[in-house]
mmCIF file with all atom_site columns, C-alpha atoms in Angstrom:
data_model
loop_
_atom_site.group_PDB
_atom_site.id
_atom_site.type_symbol
_atom_site.label_atom_id
_atom_site.label_alt_id
_atom_site.label_comp_id
_atom_site.label_asym_id
_atom_site.label_entity_id
_atom_site.label_seq_id
_atom_site.pdbx_PDB_ins_code
_atom_site.Cartn_x
_atom_site.Cartn_y
_atom_site.Cartn_z
_atom_site.occupancy
_atom_site.B_iso_or_equiv
_atom_site.pdbx_formal_charge
_atom_site.auth_seq_id
_atom_site.auth_comp_id
_atom_site.auth_asym_id
_atom_site.auth_atom_id
_atom_site.pdbx_PDB_model_num
ATOM 1   C CA . MET A 1 1   ? -91.383 -83.557  -11.638 1.00 41.00 ? 7   MET A CA 1
ATOM 2   C CA . ALA A 1 2   ? -88.877 -85.100  -9.276  1.00 39.00 ? 8   ALA A CA 1
ATOM 3   C CA . SER A 1 3   ? -87.346 -88.591  -10.403 1.00 36.00 ? 9   SER A CA 1
ATOM 4   C CA . TYR A 1 4   ? -87.516 -91.121  -7.800  1.00 33.00 ? 10  TYR A CA 1
ATOM 5   C CA . VAL A 1 5   ? -84.859 -93.916  -7.530  1.00 34.00 ? 11  VAL A CA 1
ATOM 6   C CA . ASN A 1 6   ? -86.515 -97.011  -6.700  1.00 36.00 ? 12  ASN A CA 1
ATOM 7   C CA . PHE A 1 7   ? -84.267 -99.448  -4.828  1.00 33.00 ? 13  PHE A CA 1
ATOM 8   C CA . SER A 1 8   ? -85.150 -103.148 -5.352  1.00 37.00 ? 14  SER A CA 1
ATOM 9   C CA . PHE A 1 9   ? -84.359 -105.281 -2.086  1.00 37.00 ? 15  PHE A CA 1
ATOM 10  C CA . SER A 1 10  ? -81.828 -107.188 -4.365  1.00 39.00 ? 16  SER A CA 1
ATOM 11  C CA . SER A 1 11  ? -79.800 -103.967 -5.249  1.00 41.00 ? 17  SER A CA 1
ATOM 12  C CA . THR A 1 12  ? -79.657 -102.553 -1.294  1.00 39.00 ? 18  THR A CA 1
ATOM 13  C CA . LYS A 1 13  ? -78.473 -106.092 -0.346  1.00 42.00 ? 19  LYS A CA 1
ATOM 14  C CA . GLN A 1 14  ? -75.456 -105.736 -2.888  1.00 45.00 ? 20  GLN A CA 1
ATOM 15  C CA . ARG A 1 15  ? -74.860 -102.274 -2.058  1.00 44.00 ? 21  ARG A CA 1
ATOM 16  C CA . SER A 1 16  ? -74.951 -103.141 1.874   1.00 45.00 ? 22  SER A CA 1
ATOM 17  C CA . ILE A 1 17  ? -72.643 -106.056 0.943   1.00 43.00 ? 23  ILE A CA 1
ATOM 18  C CA . ALA A 1 18  ? -70.367 -103.863 -0.940  1.00 44.00 ? 24  ALA A CA 1
ATOM 19  C CA . ILE A 1 19  ? -70.365 -101.025 1.697   1.00 42.00 ? 25  ILE A CA 1
ATOM 20  C CA . GLY A 1 20  ? -69.360 -103.770 4.200   1.00 49.00 ? 26  GLY A CA 1
ATOM 21  C CA . ALA A 1 21  ? -66.630 -105.161 1.944   1.00 47.00 ? 27  ALA A CA 1
ATOM 22  C CA . VAL A 1 22  ? -64.849 -101.732 1.769   1.00 42.00 ? 28  VAL A CA 1
ATOM 23  C CA . ALA A 1 23  ? -65.170 -101.291 5.691   1.00 48.00 ? 29  ALA A CA 1
ATOM 24  C CA . LEU A 1 24  ? -63.561 -104.614 5.975   1.00 47.00 ? 30  LEU A CA 1
ATOM 25  C CA . VAL A 1 25  ? -60.710 -104.029 3.819   1.00 43.00 ? 31  VAL A CA 1
ATOM 26  C CA . ALA A 1 26  ? -60.112 -100.582 5.298   1.00 45.00 ? 32  ALA A CA 1
ATOM 27  C CA . THR A 1 27  ? -60.170 -102.242 8.988   1.00 46.00 ? 33  THR A CA 1
ATOM 28  C CA . LEU A 1 28  ? -57.435 -104.764 7.588   1.00 41.00 ? 34  LEU A CA 1
ATOM 29  C CA . ILE A 1 29  ? -55.306 -102.200 6.310   1.00 41.00 ? 35  ILE A CA 1
ATOM 30  C CA . THR A 1 30  ? -55.311 -100.374 9.428   1.00 43.00 ? 36  THR A CA 1
ATOM 31  C CA . ILE A 1 31  ? -54.511 -103.464 11.359  1.00 39.00 ? 37  ILE A CA 1
ATOM 32  C CA . GLY A 1 32  ? -51.717 -104.083 8.894   1.00 42.00 ? 38  GLY A CA 1
ATOM 33  C CA . ILE A 1 33  ? -50.296 -100.742 9.833   1.00 36.00 ? 39  ILE A CA 1
ATOM 34  C CA . VAL A 1 34  ? -50.486 -101.001 13.442  1.00 37.00 ? 40  VAL A CA 1
ATOM 35  C CA . VAL A 1 35  ? -48.975 -104.633 13.143  1.00 36.00 ? 41  VAL A CA 1
ATOM 36  C CA . THR A 1 36  ? -46.091 -103.289 11.043  1.00 34.00 ? 42  THR A CA 1
ATOM 37  C CA . ILE A 1 37  ? -45.406 -100.644 13.320  1.00 32.00 ? 43  ILE A CA 1
ATOM 38  C CA . THR A 1 38  ? -45.414 -102.750 16.382  1.00 32.00 ? 44  THR A CA 1
ATOM 39  C CA . ILE A 1 39  ? -43.184 -105.151 14.552  1.00 29.00 ? 45  ILE A CA 1
ATOM 40  C CA . LYS A 1 40  ? -40.849 -102.432 13.539  1.00 37.00 ? 46  LYS A CA 1
ATOM 41  C CA . HIS A 1 41  ? -40.870 -101.391 17.140  1.00 37.00 ? 47  HIS A CA 1
ATOM 42  C CA . GLY A 1 42  ? -40.072 -104.942 18.450  1.00 39.00 ? 48  GLY A CA 1
ATOM 43  C CA . SER A 1 43  ? -37.254 -105.490 16.195  1.00 37.00 ? 49  SER A CA 1
ATOM 44  C CA . SER A 1 44  ? -35.617 -102.113 17.207  1.00 38.00 ? 50  SER A CA 1
ATOM 45  C CA . SER A 1 45  ? -36.070 -103.418 20.816  1.00 36.00 ? 51  SER A CA 1
ATOM 46  C CA . THR A 1 46  ? -34.721 -106.892 20.059  1.00 31.00 ? 52  THR A CA 1
ATOM 47  C CA . ASN A 1 47  ? -31.808 -104.996 18.289  1.00 37.00 ? 53  ASN A CA 1
ATOM 48  C CA . ASN A 1 48  ? -31.115 -103.039 21.419  1.00 38.00 ? 54  ASN A CA 1
ATOM 49  C CA . LEU A 1 49  ? -31.175 -106.383 23.530  1.00 36.00 ? 55  LEU A CA 1
ATOM 50  C CA . LEU A 1 50  ? -28.650 -107.946 21.121  1.00 35.00 ? 56  LEU A CA 1
ATOM 51  C CA . ILE A 1 51  ? -26.436 -105.000 21.226  1.00 33.00 ? 57  ILE A CA 1
ATOM 52  C CA . LYS A 1 52  ? -26.545 -105.172 25.236  1.00 36.00 ? 58  LYS A CA 1
ATOM 53  C CA . SER A 1 53  ? -25.885 -109.026 25.002  1.00 34.00 ? 59  SER A CA 1
ATOM 54  C CA . GLU A 1 54  ? -22.877 -108.354 22.902  1.00 38.00 ? 60  GLU A CA 1
ATOM 55  C CA . PHE A 1 55  ? -21.210 -106.460 25.875  1.00 35.00 ? 61  PHE A CA 1
ATOM 56  C CA . LYS A 1 56  ? -22.163 -109.286 28.122  1.00 39.00 ? 62  LYS A CA 1
ATOM 57  C CA . VAL A 1 57  ? -20.648 -112.242 26.294  1.00 41.00 ? 63  VAL A CA 1
ATOM 58  C CA . LYS A 1 58  ? -17.036 -110.373 25.929  1.00 46.00 ? 64  LYS A CA 1
ATOM 59  C CA . PHE A 1 59  ? -14.397 -112.046 27.394  1.00 51.00 ? 65  PHE A CA 1
ATOM 60  C CA . ASP A 1 60  ? -10.611 -112.367 27.364  1.00 71.00 ? 66  ASP A CA 1
ATOM 61  C CA . GLU A 1 61  ? -9.428  -114.671 25.100  1.00 83.00 ? 67  GLU A CA 1
ATOM 62  C CA . PRO A 1 62  ? -6.651  -117.510 25.984  1.00 92.00 ? 68  PRO A CA 1
ATOM 63  C CA . GLN A 1 63  ? -3.258  -116.364 25.109  1.00 94.00 ? 69  GLN A CA 1
ATOM 64  C CA . TRP A 1 64  ? 0.162   -118.089 24.792  1.00 96.00 ? 70  TRP A CA 1
ATOM 65  C CA . VAL A 1 65  ? 2.523   -116.428 26.878  1.00 95.00 ? 71  VAL A CA 1
ATOM 66  C CA . ARG A 1 66  ? 6.391   -117.402 26.918  1.00 95.00 ? 72  ARG A CA 1
ATOM 67  C CA . PHE A 1 67  ? 7.641   -119.639 29.881  1.00 96.00 ? 73  PHE A CA 1
ATOM 68  C CA . VAL A 1 68  ? 10.881  -117.912 31.036  1.00 90.00 ? 74  VAL A CA 1
ATOM 69  C CA . ASP A 1 69  ? 12.048  -120.291 34.105  1.00 89.00 ? 75  ASP A CA 1
ATOM 70  C CA . LYS A 1 70  ? 10.917  -121.965 36.960  1.00 85.00 ? 76  LYS A CA 1
ATOM 71  C CA . ASP A 1 71  ? 10.025  -118.619 38.749  1.00 87.00 ? 77  ASP A CA 1
ATOM 72  C CA . THR A 1 72  ? 7.126   -117.730 35.974  1.00 90.00 ? 78  THR A CA 1
ATOM 73  C CA . SER A 1 73  ? 4.026   -117.481 37.679  1.00 88.00 ? 79  SER A CA 1
ATOM 74  C CA . LEU A 1 74  ? 1.447   -119.819 36.980  1.00 93.00 ? 80  LEU A CA 1
ATOM 75  C CA . VAL A 1 75  ? -1.318  -117.888 38.346  1.00 91.00 ? 81  VAL A CA 1
ATOM 76  C CA . ASN A 1 76  ? -3.341  -117.401 35.166  1.00 94.00 ? 82  ASN A CA 1
ATOM 77  C CA . ALA A 1 77  ? -2.100  -120.701 33.589  1.00 97.00 ? 83  ALA A CA 1
ATOM 78  C CA . PHE A 1 78  ? -4.968  -122.772 32.341  1.00 97.00 ? 84  PHE A CA 1
ATOM 79  C CA . VAL A 1 79  ? -4.941  -125.939 34.335  1.00 97.00 ? 85  VAL A CA 1
ATOM 80  C CA . GLY A 1 80  ? -5.328  -128.634 31.899  1.00 96.00 ? 86  GLY A CA 1
ATOM 81  C CA . GLY A 1 81  ? -5.695  -131.399 34.245  1.00 94.00 ? 87  GLY A CA 1
ATOM 82  C CA . THR A 1 82  ? -3.982  -133.532 36.960  1.00 95.00 ? 88  THR A CA 1
ATOM 83  C CA . ASN A 1 83  ? -1.205  -136.047 36.921  1.00 94.00 ? 89  ASN A CA 1
ATOM 84  C CA . ALA A 1 84  ? -1.133  -139.375 38.796  1.00 93.00 ? 90  ALA A CA 1
ATOM 85  C CA . ARG A 1 85  ? -0.467  -137.487 42.013  1.00 94.00 ? 91  ARG A CA 1
ATOM 86  C CA . SER A 1 86  ? -3.492  -135.069 41.330  1.00 95.00 ? 92  SER A CA 1
ATOM 87  C CA . SER A 1 87  ? -1.227  -132.115 40.838  1.00 96.00 ? 93  SER A CA 1
ATOM 88  C CA . SER A 1 88  ? -2.021  -129.803 38.237  1.00 96.00 ? 94  SER A CA 1
ATOM 89  C CA . ILE A 1 89  ? -0.643  -130.066 34.702  1.00 97.00 ? 95  ILE A CA 1
ATOM 90  C CA . TYR A 1 90  ? -0.960  -127.206 31.976  1.00 98.00 ? 96  TYR A CA 1
ATOM 91  C CA . VAL A 1 91  ? -1.011  -126.732 28.258  1.00 98.00 ? 97  VAL A CA 1
ATOM 92  C CA . CYS A 1 92  ? 2.163   -125.893 26.517  1.00 98.00 ? 98  CYS A CA 1
ATOM 93  C CA . ARG A 1 93  ? 3.520   -125.721 22.851  1.00 98.00 ? 99  ARG A CA 1
ATOM 94  C CA . VAL A 1 94  ? 6.932   -125.854 21.553  1.00 97.00 ? 100 VAL A CA 1
ATOM 95  C CA . ASN A 1 95  ? 8.653   -125.191 17.978  1.00 95.00 ? 101 ASN A CA 1
ATOM 96  C CA . SER A 1 96  ? 9.750   -128.497 17.372  1.00 92.00 ? 102 SER A CA 1
ATOM 97  C CA . THR A 1 97  ? 13.111  -129.183 15.358  1.00 85.00 ? 103 THR A CA 1
ATOM 98  C CA . LYS A 1 98  ? 12.352  -133.074 14.815  1.00 86.00 ? 104 LYS A CA 1
ATOM 99  C CA . SER A 1 99  ? 10.927  -132.422 11.091  1.00 82.00 ? 105 SER A CA 1
ATOM 100 C CA . ARG A 1 100 ? 12.737  -131.014 8.150   1.00 81.00 ? 106 ARG A CA 1
ATOM 101 C CA . ALA A 1 101 ? 9.806   -128.245 8.443   1.00 82.00 ? 107 ALA A CA 1
ATOM 102 C CA . LEU A 1 102 ? 9.135   -126.005 11.383  1.00 87.00 ? 108 LEU A CA 1
ATOM 103 C CA . GLU A 1 103 ? 6.222   -127.537 13.210  1.00 93.00 ? 109 GLU A CA 1
ATOM 104 C CA . LEU A 1 104 ? 4.488   -126.095 16.175  1.00 96.00 ? 110 LEU A CA 1
ATOM 105 C CA . LEU A 1 105 ? 3.505   -128.752 18.664  1.00 97.00 ? 111 LEU A CA 1
ATOM 106 C CA . PRO A 1 106 ? 1.016   -128.685 21.738  1.00 98.00 ? 112 PRO A CA 1
ATOM 107 C CA . GLY A 1 107 ? 1.889   -130.829 24.933  1.00 97.00 ? 113 GLY A CA 1
ATOM 108 C CA . MET A 1 108 ? 1.991   -130.985 28.202  1.00 97.00 ? 114 MET A CA 1
ATOM 109 C CA . PHE A 1 109 ? 3.856   -129.200 31.433  1.00 97.00 ? 115 PHE A CA 1
ATOM 110 C CA . ASP A 1 110 ? 4.032   -130.890 34.617  1.00 96.00 ? 116 ASP A CA 1
ATOM 111 C CA . PRO A 1 111 ? 5.726   -128.757 37.225  1.00 95.00 ? 117 PRO A CA 1
ATOM 112 C CA . ASP A 1 112 ? 5.515   -131.960 39.684  1.00 94.00 ? 118 ASP A CA 1
ATOM 113 C CA . SER A 1 113 ? 8.010   -133.702 37.746  1.00 92.00 ? 119 SER A CA 1
ATOM 114 C CA . GLY A 1 114 ? 10.804  -131.121 38.814  1.00 92.00 ? 120 GLY A CA 1
ATOM 115 C CA . ILE A 1 115 ? 11.756  -130.373 35.161  1.00 93.00 ? 121 ILE A CA 1
ATOM 116 C CA . SER A 1 116 ? 10.695  -126.911 33.705  1.00 95.00 ? 122 SER A CA 1
ATOM 117 C CA . ALA A 1 117 ? 9.864   -128.369 30.499  1.00 96.00 ? 123 ALA A CA 1
ATOM 118 C CA . CYS A 1 118 ? 7.016   -128.861 27.669  1.00 97.00 ? 124 CYS A CA 1
ATOM 119 C CA . GLU A 1 119 ? 6.644   -132.490 26.755  1.00 97.00 ? 125 GLU A CA 1
ATOM 120 C CA . VAL A 1 120 ? 5.505   -133.285 23.274  1.00 97.00 ? 126 VAL A CA 1
ATOM 121 C CA . THR A 1 121 ? 5.331   -136.142 20.900  1.00 95.00 ? 127 THR A CA 1
ATOM 122 C CA . TRP A 1 122 ? 6.680   -136.984 17.659  1.00 94.00 ? 128 TRP A CA 1
ATOM 123 C CA . GLY A 1 123 ? 7.516   -140.265 15.738  1.00 91.00 ? 129 GLY A CA 1
ATOM 124 C CA . ASP A 1 124 ? 6.664   -142.410 18.493  1.00 92.00 ? 130 ASP A CA 1
ATOM 125 C CA . ASP A 1 125 ? 8.683   -140.696 20.862  1.00 94.00 ? 131 ASP A CA 1
ATOM 126 C CA . SER A 1 126 ? 8.200   -137.952 23.559  1.00 95.00 ? 132 SER A CA 1
ATOM 127 C CA . TYR A 1 127 ? 10.484  -135.244 23.643  1.00 96.00 ? 133 TYR A CA 1
ATOM 128 C CA . ARG A 1 128 ? 11.097  -132.259 26.137  1.00 96.00 ? 134 ARG A CA 1
ATOM 129 C CA . TYR A 1 129 ? 11.662  -128.494 25.508  1.00 96.00 ? 135 TYR A CA 1
ATOM 130 C CA . TYR A 1 130 ? 12.994  -125.805 27.854  1.00 96.00 ? 136 TYR A CA 1
ATOM 131 C CA . ASP A 1 131 ? 11.940  -123.212 25.742  1.00 95.00 ? 137 ASP A CA 1
ATOM 132 C CA . PHE A 1 132 ? 8.131   -123.200 25.167  1.00 97.00 ? 138 PHE A CA 1
ATOM 133 C CA . ASP A 1 133 ? 4.748   -121.294 25.609  1.00 97.00 ? 139 ASP A CA 1
ATOM 134 C CA . ILE A 1 134 ? 2.091   -121.974 28.364  1.00 97.00 ? 140 ILE A CA 1
ATOM 135 C CA . LEU A 1 135 ? -1.525  -121.268 27.600  1.00 97.00 ? 141 LEU A CA 1
ATOM 136 C CA . VAL A 1 136 ? -2.913  -118.593 30.055  1.00 96.00 ? 142 VAL A CA 1
ATOM 137 C CA . ALA A 1 137 ? -6.559  -117.789 30.481  1.00 94.00 ? 143 ALA A CA 1
ATOM 138 C CA . LYS A 1 138 ? -7.762  -115.112 32.806  1.00 92.00 ? 144 LYS A CA 1
ATOM 139 C CA . ASP A 1 139 ? -11.172 -116.478 32.609  1.00 92.00 ? 145 ASP A CA 1
ATOM 140 C CA . PRO A 1 140 ? -10.646 -120.240 32.715  1.00 93.00 ? 146 PRO A CA 1
ATOM 141 C CA . SER A 1 141 ? -14.467 -121.004 32.198  1.00 92.00 ? 147 SER A CA 1
ATOM 142 C CA . VAL A 1 142 ? -13.986 -119.565 28.534  1.00 93.00 ? 148 VAL A CA 1
ATOM 143 C CA . LEU A 1 143 ? -12.645 -123.005 27.730  1.00 96.00 ? 149 LEU A CA 1
ATOM 144 C CA . VAL A 1 144 ? -13.835 -126.606 27.893  1.00 95.00 ? 150 VAL A CA 1
ATOM 145 C CA . TRP A 1 145 ? -13.015 -130.170 27.227  1.00 96.00 ? 151 TRP A CA 1
ATOM 146 C CA . GLU A 1 146 ? -15.173 -132.020 24.503  1.00 95.00 ? 152 GLU A CA 1
ATOM 147 C CA . SER A 1 147 ? -14.895 -135.587 23.825  1.00 94.00 ? 153 SER A CA 1
ATOM 148 C CA . ASP A 1 148 ? -14.124 -136.785 20.216  1.00 94.00 ? 154 ASP A CA 1
ATOM 149 C CA . THR A 1 149 ? -12.728 -139.389 18.458  1.00 94.00 ? 155 THR A CA 1
ATOM 150 C CA . TYR A 1 150 ? -10.496 -140.707 15.361  1.00 91.00 ? 156 TYR A CA 1
ATOM 151 C CA . GLY A 1 151 ? -8.872  -137.448 14.702  1.00 89.00 ? 157 GLY A CA 1
ATOM 152 C CA . ASP A 1 152 ? -11.902 -135.499 14.500  1.00 92.00 ? 158 ASP A CA 1
ATOM 153 C CA . ALA A 1 153 ? -12.195 -132.076 16.636  1.00 91.00 ? 159 ALA A CA 1
ATOM 154 C CA . PRO A 1 154 ? -15.550 -130.359 17.609  1.00 90.00 ? 160 PRO A CA 1
ATOM 155 C CA . ILE A 1 155 ? -16.661 -126.843 16.398  1.00 89.00 ? 161 ILE A CA 1
ATOM 156 C CA . GLY A 1 156 ? -14.743 -124.228 18.450  1.00 91.00 ? 162 GLY A CA 1
ATOM 157 C CA . ALA A 1 157 ? -11.728 -126.457 19.027  1.00 94.00 ? 163 ALA A CA 1
ATOM 158 C CA . LEU A 1 158 ? -8.700  -124.414 20.235  1.00 94.00 ? 164 LEU A CA 1
ATOM 159 C CA . SER A 1 159 ? -5.662  -124.389 17.709  1.00 93.00 ? 165 SER A CA 1
ATOM 160 C CA . GLY A 1 160 ? -2.679  -125.859 19.432  1.00 96.00 ? 166 GLY A CA 1
ATOM 161 C CA . GLY A 1 161 ? -0.094  -125.910 16.628  1.00 96.00 ? 167 GLY A CA 1
ATOM 162 C CA . ILE A 1 162 ? 0.661   -126.909 13.163  1.00 95.00 ? 168 ILE A CA 1
ATOM 163 C CA . SER A 1 163 ? 2.356   -129.880 11.506  1.00 93.00 ? 169 SER A CA 1
ATOM 164 C CA . GLU A 1 164 ? 5.376   -130.114 8.907   1.00 91.00 ? 170 GLU A CA 1
ATOM 165 C CA . MET A 1 165 ? 2.166   -130.639 6.211   1.00 91.00 ? 171 MET A CA 1
ATOM 166 C CA . ASN A 1 166 ? 0.658   -127.312 7.469   1.00 92.00 ? 172 ASN A CA 1
ATOM 167 C CA . ASP A 1 167 ? -2.143  -129.232 9.072   1.00 93.00 ? 173 ASP A CA 1
ATOM 168 C CA . GLU A 1 168 ? -3.693  -127.385 12.005  1.00 95.00 ? 174 GLU A CA 1
ATOM 169 C CA . LEU A 1 169 ? -3.244  -129.377 15.308  1.00 96.00 ? 175 LEU A CA 1
ATOM 170 C CA . GLN A 1 170 ? -5.665  -129.114 18.116  1.00 96.00 ? 176 GLN A CA 1
ATOM 171 C CA . ILE A 1 171 ? -5.032  -129.749 21.664  1.00 97.00 ? 177 ILE A CA 1
ATOM 172 C CA . SER A 1 172 ? -5.909  -133.287 23.056  1.00 97.00 ? 178 SER A CA 1
ATOM 173 C CA . ARG A 1 173 ? -6.223  -134.917 26.413  1.00 97.00 ? 179 ARG A CA 1
ATOM 174 C CA . ALA A 1 174 ? -6.463  -138.626 27.484  1.00 97.00 ? 180 ALA A CA 1
ATOM 175 C CA . ASP A 1 175 ? -7.022  -140.244 30.785  1.00 96.00 ? 181 ASP A CA 1
ATOM 176 C CA . ILE A 1 176 ? -4.622  -143.291 31.392  1.00 94.00 ? 182 ILE A CA 1
ATOM 177 C CA . ASN A 1 177 ? -4.615  -144.974 34.392  1.00 92.00 ? 183 ASN A CA 1
ATOM 178 C CA . SER A 1 178 ? -4.961  -142.439 37.211  1.00 91.00 ? 184 SER A CA 1
ATOM 179 C CA . GLY A 1 179 ? -3.385  -139.592 35.344  1.00 93.00 ? 185 GLY A CA 1
ATOM 180 C CA . GLN A 1 180 ? -4.305  -137.284 32.502  1.00 96.00 ? 186 GLN A CA 1
ATOM 181 C CA . TYR A 1 181 ? -2.003  -136.633 29.624  1.00 96.00 ? 187 TYR A CA 1
ATOM 182 C CA . ILE A 1 182 ? -2.213  -133.775 27.193  1.00 97.00 ? 188 ILE A CA 1
ATOM 183 C CA . GLY A 1 183 ? -1.137  -133.777 23.386  1.00 97.00 ? 189 GLY A CA 1
ATOM 184 C CA . LYS A 1 184 ? -2.386  -133.211 19.931  1.00 97.00 ? 190 LYS A CA 1
ATOM 185 C CA . VAL A 1 185 ? -4.995  -134.338 17.543  1.00 96.00 ? 191 VAL A CA 1
ATOM 186 C CA . HIS A 1 186 ? -3.987  -135.011 14.264  1.00 93.00 ? 192 HIS A CA 1
ATOM 187 C CA . GLY A 1 187 ? -6.713  -134.952 11.544  1.00 90.00 ? 193 GLY A CA 1
ATOM 188 C CA . ARG A 1 188 ? -4.622  -136.357 8.828   1.00 90.00 ? 194 ARG A CA 1
ATOM 189 C CA . HIS A 1 189 ? -3.766  -139.366 10.656  1.00 91.00 ? 195 HIS A CA 1
ATOM 190 C CA . SER A 1 190 ? -7.313  -139.825 12.191  1.00 91.00 ? 196 SER A CA 1
ATOM 191 C CA . ARG A 1 191 ? -6.233  -140.010 15.779  1.00 92.00 ? 197 ARG A CA 1
ATOM 192 C CA . ALA A 1 192 ? -4.700  -138.218 18.580  1.00 95.00 ? 198 ALA A CA 1
ATOM 193 C CA . TYR A 1 193 ? -1.286  -138.524 20.421  1.00 96.00 ? 199 TYR A CA 1
ATOM 194 C CA . VAL A 1 194 ? -0.417  -137.905 24.041  1.00 96.00 ? 200 VAL A CA 1
ATOM 195 C CA . ALA A 1 195 ? 2.914   -138.388 26.069  1.00 93.00 ? 201 ALA A CA 1
ATOM 196 C CA . TYR A 1 196 ? 2.834   -141.313 28.155  1.00 93.00 ? 202 TYR A CA 1
ATOM 197 C CA . GLY A 1 197 ? 5.728   -143.276 29.865  1.00 89.00 ? 203 GLY A CA 1
ATOM 198 C CA . SER A 1 198 ? 8.219   -141.216 27.651  1.00 89.00 ? 204 SER A CA 1
ATOM 199 C CA . ARG A 1 199 ? 6.540   -142.465 24.673  1.00 94.00 ? 205 ARG A CA 1
ATOM 200 C CA . GLU A 1 200 ? 4.176   -141.222 22.216  1.00 96.00 ? 206 GLU A CA 1
ATOM 201 C CA . ARG A 1 201 ? 1.000   -143.123 22.760  1.00 96.00 ? 207 ARG A CA 1
ATOM 202 C CA . THR A 1 202 ? -1.919  -143.272 20.124  1.00 95.00 ? 208 THR A CA 1
ATOM 203 C CA . VAL A 1 203 ? -5.378  -142.672 21.555  1.00 94.00 ? 209 VAL A CA 1
ATOM 204 C CA . ARG A 1 204 ? -8.763  -142.723 19.261  1.00 91.00 ? 210 ARG A CA 1
ATOM 205 C CA . THR A 1 205 ? -10.993 -141.600 22.199  1.00 93.00 ? 211 THR A CA 1
ATOM 206 C CA . TYR A 1 206 ? -9.816  -138.221 23.821  1.00 95.00 ? 212 TYR A CA 1
ATOM 207 C CA . GLN A 1 207 ? -10.967 -134.918 24.523  1.00 96.00 ? 213 GLN A CA 1
ATOM 208 C CA . VAL A 1 208 ? -10.472 -131.755 22.853  1.00 97.00 ? 214 VAL A CA 1
ATOM 209 C CA . LEU A 1 209 ? -9.854  -128.310 24.211  1.00 97.00 ? 215 LEU A CA 1
ATOM 210 C CA . CYS A 1 210 ? -12.547 -125.701 23.021  1.00 96.00 ? 216 CYS A CA 1
ATOM 211 C CA . LEU A 1 211 ? -13.582 -122.282 23.442  1.00 92.00 ? 217 LEU A CA 1
ATOM 212 C CA . GLN A 1 212 ? -16.918 -122.118 25.229  1.00 85.00 ? 218 GLN A CA 1
ATOM 213 C CA . ASP A 1 213 ? -19.771 -121.535 23.015  1.00 66.00 ? 219 ASP A CA 1
ATOM 214 C CA . TYR A 1 214 ? -21.600 -118.087 24.253  1.00 48.00 ? 220 TYR A CA 1
ATOM 215 C CA . SER A 1 215 ? -24.042 -118.221 21.372  1.00 42.00 ? 221 SER A CA 1
ATOM 216 C CA . LEU A 1 216 ? -27.014 -119.626 23.501  1.00 39.00 ? 222 LEU A CA 1
ATOM 217 C CA . GLY A 1 217 ? -25.914 -117.830 26.536  1.00 37.00 ? 223 GLY A CA 1
#
């Protein structure tokens, strides 16, 4: 005699719920696999884009070049601003001999003065050196002046030298009257200095020369 299994309404409903739950789990697993594959594929595409972007943001870094004499070309020299007569001034640096320890000081080269010298400051005075480097940038757009105060320097500030205490010195620029004057940021002193009127002038509000930030470009 054949046996018959009698499913009540309750047991049938439970079975339907169980089957539905299994189907739902299977569907979610399938969706998860598809999403994972899509994300992995997307990440690969993103990496490819980042790699391509790295090639786009490469640039010729600024360099310090020895100034030989008045005939030295200033074609690629970085124009740091203008003097009171609206002529171009340039960023320079020298090996200073004023302190007991060797110092590398950033300063200003003004060809319009008629003197091929880099003017820097030290100990309340300004000094001219005839043996110096000038800052050269084939692409001047990689450099930008950023405002700061009280000896601070923004992220990306270009190193212009080093003090006798081995402090890194950044390049400062200050607007005084109708001209611009270039000097140094001295964090230990909480101020910046520029040469003005053959003297060292203290400035607490100034601009700092920085490498342009390409991280968001």
